[in-house]
mmCIF file of C-alpha atoms in Angstrom:
data_model
loop_
_atom_site.group_PDB
_atom_site.id
_atom_site.type_symbol
_atom_site.label_atom_id
_atom_site.label_comp_id
_atom_site.label_asym_id
_atom_site.label_seq_id
_atom_site.Cartn_x
_atom_site.Cartn_y
_atom_site.Cartn_z
ATOM 1 C CA MET A 1 11.210 -58.864 -21.458
ATOM 2 C CA ALA A 2 9.452 -55.813 -20.008
ATOM 3 C CA VAL A 3 5.684 -55.345 -19.797
ATOM 4 C CA GLY A 4 3.780 -52.161 -18.969
ATOM 5 C CA THR A 5 0.346 -52.067 -17.318
ATOM 6 C CA SER A 6 -2.558 -49.626 -17.370
ATOM 7 C CA VAL A 7 -1.890 -48.523 -13.765
ATOM 8 C CA GLY A 8 1.661 -47.280 -14.315
ATOM 9 C CA LYS A 9 3.688 -50.380 -13.430
ATOM 10 C CA VAL A 10 6.505 -52.022 -15.419
ATOM 11 C CA PHE A 11 7.254 -55.722 -14.905
ATOM 12 C CA LEU A 12 10.661 -57.072 -15.948
ATOM 13 C CA TYR A 13 10.574 -60.802 -16.705
ATOM 14 C CA ASP A 14 12.934 -63.592 -17.527
ATOM 15 C CA ILE A 15 11.028 -65.468 -20.218
ATOM 16 C CA ARG A 16 11.864 -68.718 -18.452
ATOM 17 C CA SER A 17 9.875 -67.726 -15.354
ATOM 18 C CA ARG A 18 6.443 -66.337 -14.648
ATOM 19 C CA ILE A 19 7.694 -64.422 -11.584
ATOM 20 C CA PRO A 20 8.897 -60.872 -12.421
ATOM 21 C CA LEU A 21 12.489 -59.984 -11.674
ATOM 22 C CA LEU A 22 11.700 -56.328 -11.029
ATOM 23 C CA ILE A 23 8.605 -54.148 -10.635
ATOM 24 C CA LYS A 24 8.968 -50.438 -11.358
ATOM 25 C CA GLU A 25 6.149 -48.039 -10.503
ATOM 26 C CA HIS A 26 5.465 -44.667 -12.130
ATOM 27 C CA PRO A 27 4.292 -42.017 -9.660
ATOM 28 C CA TYR A 28 1.330 -40.744 -11.700
ATOM 29 C CA GLU A 29 -0.163 -44.237 -12.247
ATOM 30 C CA PHE A 30 -0.999 -43.503 -15.896
ATOM 31 C CA PRO A 31 -0.891 -46.298 -18.494
ATOM 32 C CA ILE A 32 2.586 -47.134 -19.763
ATOM 33 C CA LYS A 33 2.928 -46.026 -23.394
ATOM 34 C CA LYS A 34 6.387 -47.252 -24.375
ATOM 35 C CA ILE A 35 9.338 -49.300 -23.069
ATOM 36 C CA ILE A 36 12.775 -49.649 -24.649
ATOM 37 C CA PHE A 37 16.126 -51.129 -23.588
ATOM 38 C CA HIS A 38 19.055 -48.715 -23.735
ATOM 39 C CA TYR A 39 21.876 -51.243 -24.052
ATOM 40 C CA HIS A 40 24.760 -48.740 -24.021
ATOM 41 C CA SER A 41 23.951 -47.511 -20.509
ATOM 42 C CA ARG A 42 22.221 -50.766 -19.394
ATOM 43 C CA ASN A 43 19.067 -48.843 -18.529
ATOM 44 C CA ILE A 44 15.411 -49.444 -19.252
ATOM 45 C CA VAL A 45 13.417 -46.439 -20.465
ATOM 46 C CA SER A 46 9.682 -46.469 -19.718
ATOM 47 C CA ALA A 47 7.216 -43.665 -20.339
ATOM 48 C CA ASP A 48 3.646 -42.677 -19.579
ATOM 49 C CA LYS A 49 1.968 -39.477 -20.738
ATOM 50 C CA LYS A 50 3.690 -37.344 -18.071
ATOM 51 C CA VAL A 51 7.187 -38.693 -17.417
ATOM 52 C CA ILE A 52 10.002 -40.681 -19.025
ATOM 53 C CA LYS A 53 11.927 -42.744 -16.466
ATOM 54 C CA PHE A 54 15.423 -44.203 -16.869
ATOM 55 C CA TRP A 55 16.249 -47.025 -14.453
ATOM 56 C CA ASN A 56 18.880 -49.748 -14.152
ATOM 57 C CA GLU A 57 17.859 -53.076 -15.636
ATOM 58 C CA VAL A 58 19.639 -55.056 -12.874
ATOM 59 C CA SER A 59 19.021 -53.175 -9.640
ATOM 60 C CA GLY A 60 15.975 -51.121 -10.638
ATOM 61 C CA ASN A 61 17.547 -47.943 -9.236
ATOM 62 C CA SER A 62 16.437 -44.744 -10.925
ATOM 63 C CA PHE A 63 19.011 -43.107 -13.163
ATOM 64 C CA THR A 64 17.076 -39.978 -14.129
ATOM 65 C CA SER A 65 13.668 -38.862 -15.384
ATOM 66 C CA VAL A 66 12.265 -36.299 -17.803
ATOM 67 C CA GLU A 67 8.938 -34.626 -16.989
ATOM 68 C CA GLN A 68 6.921 -32.438 -19.325
ATOM 69 C CA GLU A 69 3.912 -30.178 -19.021
ATOM 70 C CA ALA A 70 2.197 -31.415 -22.205
ATOM 71 C CA ASP A 71 1.011 -35.001 -22.554
ATOM 72 C CA LEU A 72 3.526 -37.374 -24.142
ATOM 73 C CA ASN A 73 2.479 -39.587 -27.047
ATOM 74 C CA ASP A 74 5.794 -41.177 -28.052
ATOM 75 C CA PHE A 75 9.569 -40.833 -27.727
ATOM 76 C CA CYS A 76 12.605 -41.962 -29.679
ATOM 77 C CA ILE A 77 16.301 -42.458 -28.827
ATOM 78 C CA PRO A 78 18.490 -42.721 -31.960
ATOM 79 C CA GLY A 79 20.731 -45.783 -31.521
ATOM 80 C CA SER A 80 22.654 -45.834 -28.266
ATOM 81 C CA SER A 81 22.977 -42.062 -28.019
ATOM 82 C CA GLY A 82 21.856 -39.775 -25.237
ATOM 83 C CA LEU A 83 19.539 -37.764 -27.498
ATOM 84 C CA ILE A 84 15.813 -38.037 -26.757
ATOM 85 C CA LEU A 85 13.107 -36.875 -29.164
ATOM 86 C CA THR A 86 9.567 -36.659 -27.819
ATOM 87 C CA ALA A 87 6.212 -36.266 -29.558
ATOM 88 C CA ASN A 88 3.858 -34.246 -27.361
ATOM 89 C CA GLU A 89 0.482 -32.580 -27.541
ATOM 90 C CA THR A 90 2.261 -29.390 -28.664
ATOM 91 C CA PRO A 91 2.985 -27.859 -32.097
ATOM 92 C CA LYS A 92 6.710 -28.674 -31.745
ATOM 93 C CA MET A 93 8.590 -31.762 -30.604
ATOM 94 C CA ASN A 94 10.824 -31.512 -27.547
ATOM 95 C CA VAL A 95 14.482 -32.536 -27.670
ATOM 96 C CA PHE A 96 16.602 -33.548 -24.666
ATOM 97 C CA TYR A 97 20.257 -34.520 -24.501
ATOM 98 C CA ILE A 98 21.724 -36.523 -21.586
ATOM 99 C CA PRO A 99 25.486 -37.031 -22.128
ATOM 100 C CA ASP A 100 25.720 -39.695 -19.395
ATOM 101 C CA LEU A 101 23.439 -41.962 -21.427
ATOM 102 C CA GLY A 102 25.639 -41.844 -24.514
ATOM 103 C CA SER A 103 27.292 -39.628 -27.103
ATOM 104 C CA ALA A 104 25.351 -37.598 -29.628
ATOM 105 C CA PRO A 105 24.487 -39.097 -33.054
ATOM 106 C CA LYS A 106 26.863 -38.422 -35.963
ATOM 107 C CA TRP A 107 24.400 -36.030 -37.640
ATOM 108 C CA CYS A 108 24.492 -33.729 -34.581
ATOM 109 C CA HIS A 109 27.997 -34.389 -33.246
ATOM 110 C CA HIS A 110 28.351 -30.693 -32.385
ATOM 111 C CA LEU A 111 26.392 -31.406 -29.178
ATOM 112 C CA ASP A 112 29.399 -33.238 -27.754
ATOM 113 C CA GLY A 113 31.593 -30.207 -28.428
ATOM 114 C CA ILE A 114 29.143 -27.901 -26.651
ATOM 115 C CA THR A 115 29.027 -30.307 -23.702
ATOM 116 C CA GLU A 116 32.810 -30.367 -23.388
ATOM 117 C CA GLU A 117 32.976 -26.574 -23.432
ATOM 118 C CA LEU A 118 30.343 -26.342 -20.703
ATOM 119 C CA GLU A 119 32.285 -28.824 -18.561
ATOM 120 C CA GLU A 120 35.528 -26.871 -18.965
ATOM 121 C CA ASN A 121 33.938 -23.512 -18.200
ATOM 122 C CA TYR A 122 31.777 -24.761 -15.354
ATOM 123 C CA THR A 123 31.950 -22.543 -12.292
ATOM 124 C CA ASN A 124 29.643 -22.038 -9.361
ATOM 125 C CA SER A 125 27.072 -19.335 -9.948
ATOM 126 C CA ILE A 126 28.097 -16.010 -8.487
ATOM 127 C CA TYR A 127 24.567 -15.677 -7.088
ATOM 128 C CA GLU A 128 24.506 -19.054 -5.357
ATOM 129 C CA ASP A 129 25.092 -17.549 -1.898
ATOM 130 C CA TYR A 130 23.088 -14.382 -2.569
ATOM 131 C CA LYS A 131 19.481 -13.404 -1.962
ATOM 132 C CA PHE A 132 17.456 -11.121 -4.216
ATOM 133 C CA ILE A 133 15.694 -8.188 -2.533
ATOM 134 C CA GLU A 134 13.751 -5.261 -3.977
ATOM 135 C CA ARG A 135 14.570 -1.606 -3.374
ATOM 136 C CA SER A 136 11.590 -1.198 -1.011
ATOM 137 C CA GLU A 137 12.833 -4.037 1.233
ATOM 138 C CA LEU A 138 16.321 -2.556 1.093
ATOM 139 C CA ALA A 139 14.916 0.697 2.479
ATOM 140 C CA GLN A 140 13.107 -1.150 5.285
ATOM 141 C CA LEU A 141 16.367 -2.783 6.346
ATOM 142 C CA GLY A 142 18.195 0.561 6.247
ATOM 143 C CA LEU A 143 20.783 -0.598 3.707
ATOM 144 C CA GLU A 144 20.314 2.081 1.069
ATOM 145 C CA SER A 145 23.787 3.417 1.893
ATOM 146 C CA LEU A 146 25.277 0.183 0.473
ATOM 147 C CA ILE A 147 24.021 0.928 -3.040
ATOM 148 C CA GLY A 148 27.067 1.144 -5.283
ATOM 149 C CA SER A 149 29.266 -0.929 -2.986
ATOM 150 C CA ASN A 150 30.482 -4.511 -3.442
ATOM 151 C CA HIS A 151 27.896 -5.760 -0.947
ATOM 152 C CA LEU A 152 25.020 -5.225 -3.402
ATOM 153 C CA ARG A 153 24.861 -6.469 -6.992
ATOM 154 C CA PRO A 154 22.272 -4.625 -9.107
ATOM 155 C CA TYR A 155 19.917 -6.924 -10.984
ATOM 156 C CA MET A 156 16.726 -5.903 -12.818
ATOM 157 C CA HIS A 157 14.462 -4.043 -10.339
ATOM 158 C CA GLY A 158 16.445 -4.942 -7.213
ATOM 159 C CA PHE A 159 19.741 -6.190 -5.824
ATOM 160 C CA PHE A 160 21.523 -9.390 -4.821
ATOM 161 C CA ILE A 161 22.843 -9.371 -1.257
ATOM 162 C CA ASN A 162 24.943 -11.940 0.585
ATOM 163 C CA LYS A 163 22.670 -14.303 2.530
ATOM 164 C CA ARG A 164 24.733 -14.117 5.716
ATOM 165 C CA LEU A 165 24.737 -10.323 5.675
ATOM 166 C CA TYR A 166 20.994 -10.319 5.020
ATOM 167 C CA ARG A 167 20.299 -12.615 7.991
ATOM 168 C CA GLU A 168 22.399 -10.502 10.345
ATOM 169 C CA VAL A 169 20.738 -7.253 9.312
ATOM 170 C CA TYR A 170 17.298 -8.828 9.400
ATOM 171 C CA SER A 171 17.893 -10.093 12.962
ATOM 172 C CA ALA A 172 19.081 -6.642 14.065
ATOM 173 C CA THR A 173 15.997 -4.913 12.650
ATOM 174 C CA GLN A 174 13.573 -7.557 13.908
ATOM 175 C CA PRO A 175 12.207 -5.373 16.782
ATOM 176 C CA PHE A 176 11.245 -2.631 14.324
ATOM 177 C CA LEU A 177 9.626 -5.144 11.996
ATOM 178 C CA TYR A 178 7.671 -6.561 14.923
ATOM 179 C CA GLU A 179 6.464 -3.066 15.813
ATOM 180 C CA GLN A 180 5.192 -2.618 12.262
ATOM 181 C CA TYR A 181 3.471 -5.989 12.460
ATOM 182 C CA ARG A 182 1.823 -5.048 15.779
ATOM 183 C CA LYS A 183 0.531 -1.756 14.374
ATOM 184 C CA ALA A 184 -0.842 -3.535 11.328
ATOM 185 C CA GLN A 185 -2.694 -6.029 13.533
ATOM 186 C CA ILE A 186 -4.173 -3.242 15.685
ATOM 187 C CA GLU A 187 -5.337 -1.397 12.589
ATOM 188 C CA LYS A 188 -6.881 -4.605 11.271
ATOM 189 C CA LYS A 189 -8.877 -5.151 14.474
ATOM 190 C CA LEU A 190 -10.075 -1.529 14.493
ATOM 191 C CA GLN A 191 -11.184 -1.898 10.881
ATOM 192 C CA GLU A 192 -13.146 -5.040 11.780
ATOM 193 C CA LYS A 193 -14.900 -3.186 14.608
ATOM 194 C CA ARG A 194 -15.810 -0.352 12.235
ATOM 195 C CA GLU A 195 -17.229 -2.836 9.746
ATOM 196 C CA ASN A 196 -19.282 -4.466 12.511
ATOM 197 C CA ARG A 197 -20.746 -1.129 13.529
ATOM 198 C CA ILE A 198 -21.604 -0.319 9.951
ATOM 199 C CA GLY A 199 -23.176 -3.734 9.563
ATOM 200 C CA VAL A 200 -25.631 -2.997 12.403
ATOM 201 C CA VAL A 201 -26.750 0.174 10.684
ATOM 202 C CA LYS A 202 -27.279 -1.661 7.407
ATOM 203 C CA LYS A 203 -29.610 -4.133 9.131
ATOM 204 C CA LEU A 204 -31.986 -1.428 10.365
ATOM 205 C CA PRO A 205 -35.378 -1.254 8.616
ATOM 206 C CA LYS A 206 -36.679 1.721 6.653
ATOM 207 C CA VAL A 207 -39.366 2.656 9.222
ATOM 208 C CA ASN A 208 -38.959 3.092 13.007
ATOM 209 C CA LYS A 209 -35.153 2.852 12.940
ATOM 210 C CA LYS A 210 -34.769 4.118 16.528
ATOM 211 C CA LEU A 211 -37.082 1.442 17.872
ATOM 212 C CA ALA A 212 -35.293 -1.259 15.883
ATOM 213 C CA LEU A 213 -31.896 -0.072 17.127
ATOM 214 C CA LYS A 214 -33.167 -0.097 20.694
ATOM 215 C CA LEU A 215 -34.364 -3.678 20.296
ATOM 216 C CA LEU A 216 -31.028 -4.764 18.787
ATOM 217 C CA GLU A 217 -29.072 -3.176 21.646
ATOM 218 C CA SER A 218 -31.257 -4.821 24.269
ATOM 219 C CA ARG A 219 -30.754 -8.170 22.542
ATOM 220 C CA ASP A 220 -26.945 -7.731 22.493
ATOM 221 C CA ARG A 221 -26.898 -6.910 26.226
ATOM 222 C CA SER A 222 -28.992 -9.938 27.095
ATOM 223 C CA SER A 223 -27.047 -13.069 27.969
ATOM 224 C CA GLU A 224 -29.982 -15.317 27.206
ATOM 225 C CA LYS A 225 -30.809 -16.600 23.749
ATOM 226 C CA PRO A 226 -33.359 -14.314 22.023
ATOM 227 C CA PRO A 227 -36.803 -15.843 21.426
ATOM 228 C CA LYS A 228 -37.712 -17.194 18.022
ATOM 229 C CA SER A 229 -40.689 -14.860 17.683
ATOM 230 C CA GLU A 230 -38.520 -11.752 17.919
ATOM 231 C CA LEU A 231 -40.358 -8.547 17.098
ATOM 232 C CA LEU A 232 -38.002 -7.586 14.272
ATOM 233 C CA HIS A 233 -38.518 -10.877 12.452
ATOM 234 C CA ASP A 234 -42.152 -11.544 13.344
ATOM 235 C CA GLU A 235 -44.324 -11.542 10.230
ATOM 236 C CA ARG A 236 -47.282 -10.159 12.223
ATOM 237 C CA PHE A 237 -45.409 -6.887 12.771
ATOM 238 C CA LYS A 238 -43.971 -6.658 9.272
ATOM 239 C CA SER A 239 -45.859 -3.427 8.486
ATOM 240 C CA LEU A 240 -44.302 -1.767 11.529
ATOM 241 C CA TRP A 241 -40.924 -1.778 9.756
ATOM 242 C CA ASN A 242 -42.030 -1.250 6.133
ATOM 243 C CA ASP A 243 -45.176 0.912 6.088
ATOM 244 C CA ALA A 244 -44.689 4.653 6.658
ATOM 245 C CA ASP A 245 -48.227 4.895 8.119
ATOM 246 C CA PHE A 246 -46.951 3.042 11.185
ATOM 247 C CA GLU A 247 -44.108 5.504 11.805
ATOM 248 C CA ILE A 248 -43.905 6.410 15.505
ATOM 249 C CA ASP A 249 -43.884 10.175 16.093
ATOM 250 C CA VAL A 250 -41.851 10.678 19.268
ATOM 251 C CA GLU A 251 -42.677 14.412 19.291
ATOM 252 C CA SER A 252 -46.440 13.942 19.485
ATOM 253 C CA GLU A 253 -48.295 14.710 22.749
ATOM 254 C CA ASP A 254 -49.868 11.269 22.810
ATOM 255 C CA TYR A 255 -46.428 9.587 22.669
ATOM 256 C CA LYS A 256 -45.066 11.839 25.438
ATOM 257 C CA LEU A 257 -48.037 11.133 27.735
ATOM 258 C CA ARG A 258 -47.664 7.370 27.231
ATOM 259 C CA HIS A 259 -43.892 7.366 27.773
ATOM 260 C CA ARG A 260 -43.457 9.830 30.644
ATOM 261 C CA ARG A 261 -40.773 9.142 33.208
ATOM 262 C CA ARG A 262 -41.091 10.049 36.854
ATOM 263 C CA ASP A 263 -37.804 11.855 36.868
ATOM 264 C CA ALA A 264 -38.946 13.877 33.864
ATOM 265 C CA ILE A 265 -42.178 15.111 35.527
ATOM 266 C CA LYS A 266 -41.857 18.685 36.664
ATOM 267 C CA VAL A 267 -42.035 19.511 40.361
ATOM 268 C CA GLU A 268 -44.789 22.055 39.671
ATOM 269 C CA GLU A 269 -47.027 19.253 38.423
ATOM 270 C CA GLN A 270 -46.656 17.279 41.679
ATOM 271 C CA PHE A 271 -46.971 20.021 44.263
ATOM 272 C CA GLN A 272 -48.813 23.296 44.444
ATOM 273 C CA PRO A 273 -46.684 26.416 44.850
ATOM 274 C CA VAL A 274 -46.411 27.741 48.389
ATOM 275 C CA THR A 275 -47.583 31.371 48.722
ATOM 276 C CA ASP A 276 -46.504 33.872 51.361
ATOM 277 C CA LYS A 277 -49.797 33.427 53.264
ATOM 278 C CA TYR A 278 -49.412 29.703 53.652
ATOM 279 C CA TYR A 279 -45.717 30.151 54.428
ATOM 280 C CA SER A 280 -46.455 32.507 57.399
ATOM 281 C CA LEU A 281 -49.109 30.166 58.725
ATOM 282 C CA LEU A 282 -46.713 27.261 58.581
ATOM 283 C CA ILE A 283 -44.099 29.153 60.606
ATOM 284 C CA ILE A 284 -46.664 30.059 63.298
ATOM 285 C CA ILE A 285 -47.702 26.402 63.665
ATOM 286 C CA ILE A 286 -44.089 25.262 64.020
ATOM 287 C CA LEU A 287 -43.355 27.919 66.680
ATOM 288 C CA TYR A 288 -46.486 26.982 68.624
ATOM 289 C CA LYS A 289 -45.528 23.322 68.713
ATOM 290 C CA PHE A 290 -41.990 24.242 69.835
ATOM 291 C CA ILE A 291 -43.327 26.449 72.724
ATOM 292 C CA MET A 292 -45.748 23.787 73.885
ATOM 293 C CA VAL A 293 -42.992 21.253 74.076
#
């Protein structure tokens, strides 16, 4: 006797004992919906809403499983055949056929004939040892000259190429691919720097932009943490950055007088011009002192 639980476990019992012979767990841990014994293959078939598992009734080893995208409500296996009919949350039922479980029912015996033909004509896929690449990648590897040869098999929008040949060519062109990668990384870093510069400009206020930029630059150069009451974010000076009446006119005379630099002051403003009369008198005094010495 087999019993399914609400946490995705199946217990196989001998009715003469309360200790289970086997415990089979479903990976999704959904409630078990149905359990049947497939006597022809000596397997137990258990199902939750996501998977149908086939496992040996003696050893508990998994035989196979059938997973579906839609939720499963019920399944049916006609007799001891290998045909599986499932009822899902879809407009149509799904049908699966596993020849190793058993032969097909009499009303669809043609499935056995199709299976035998597939077994007789079975060959390894011609693309098993091939890799699919697009035309653009083919150009990067420099293999466009192979188009039309036996080394490339056209398929849809690209080609199939032997995996060993692809690895050898890829290894040979690796330095060039690394150079492209390096250039892409440099361009990415330059783009980030441009975005950072643009971001500073976007943060400038509408009024007194030059003063705000000067404050931001001085803050960036400072190694210390900026104070909390920073001028740009101080509510007391909010009008300085929003009101046009507080715009600083750097061309006004008052601004120039208050922000004069010593190196910008003209020499004529510090000293009086020396005339020829004073120049002659100065020479006479120097000569007199030289004679007296």
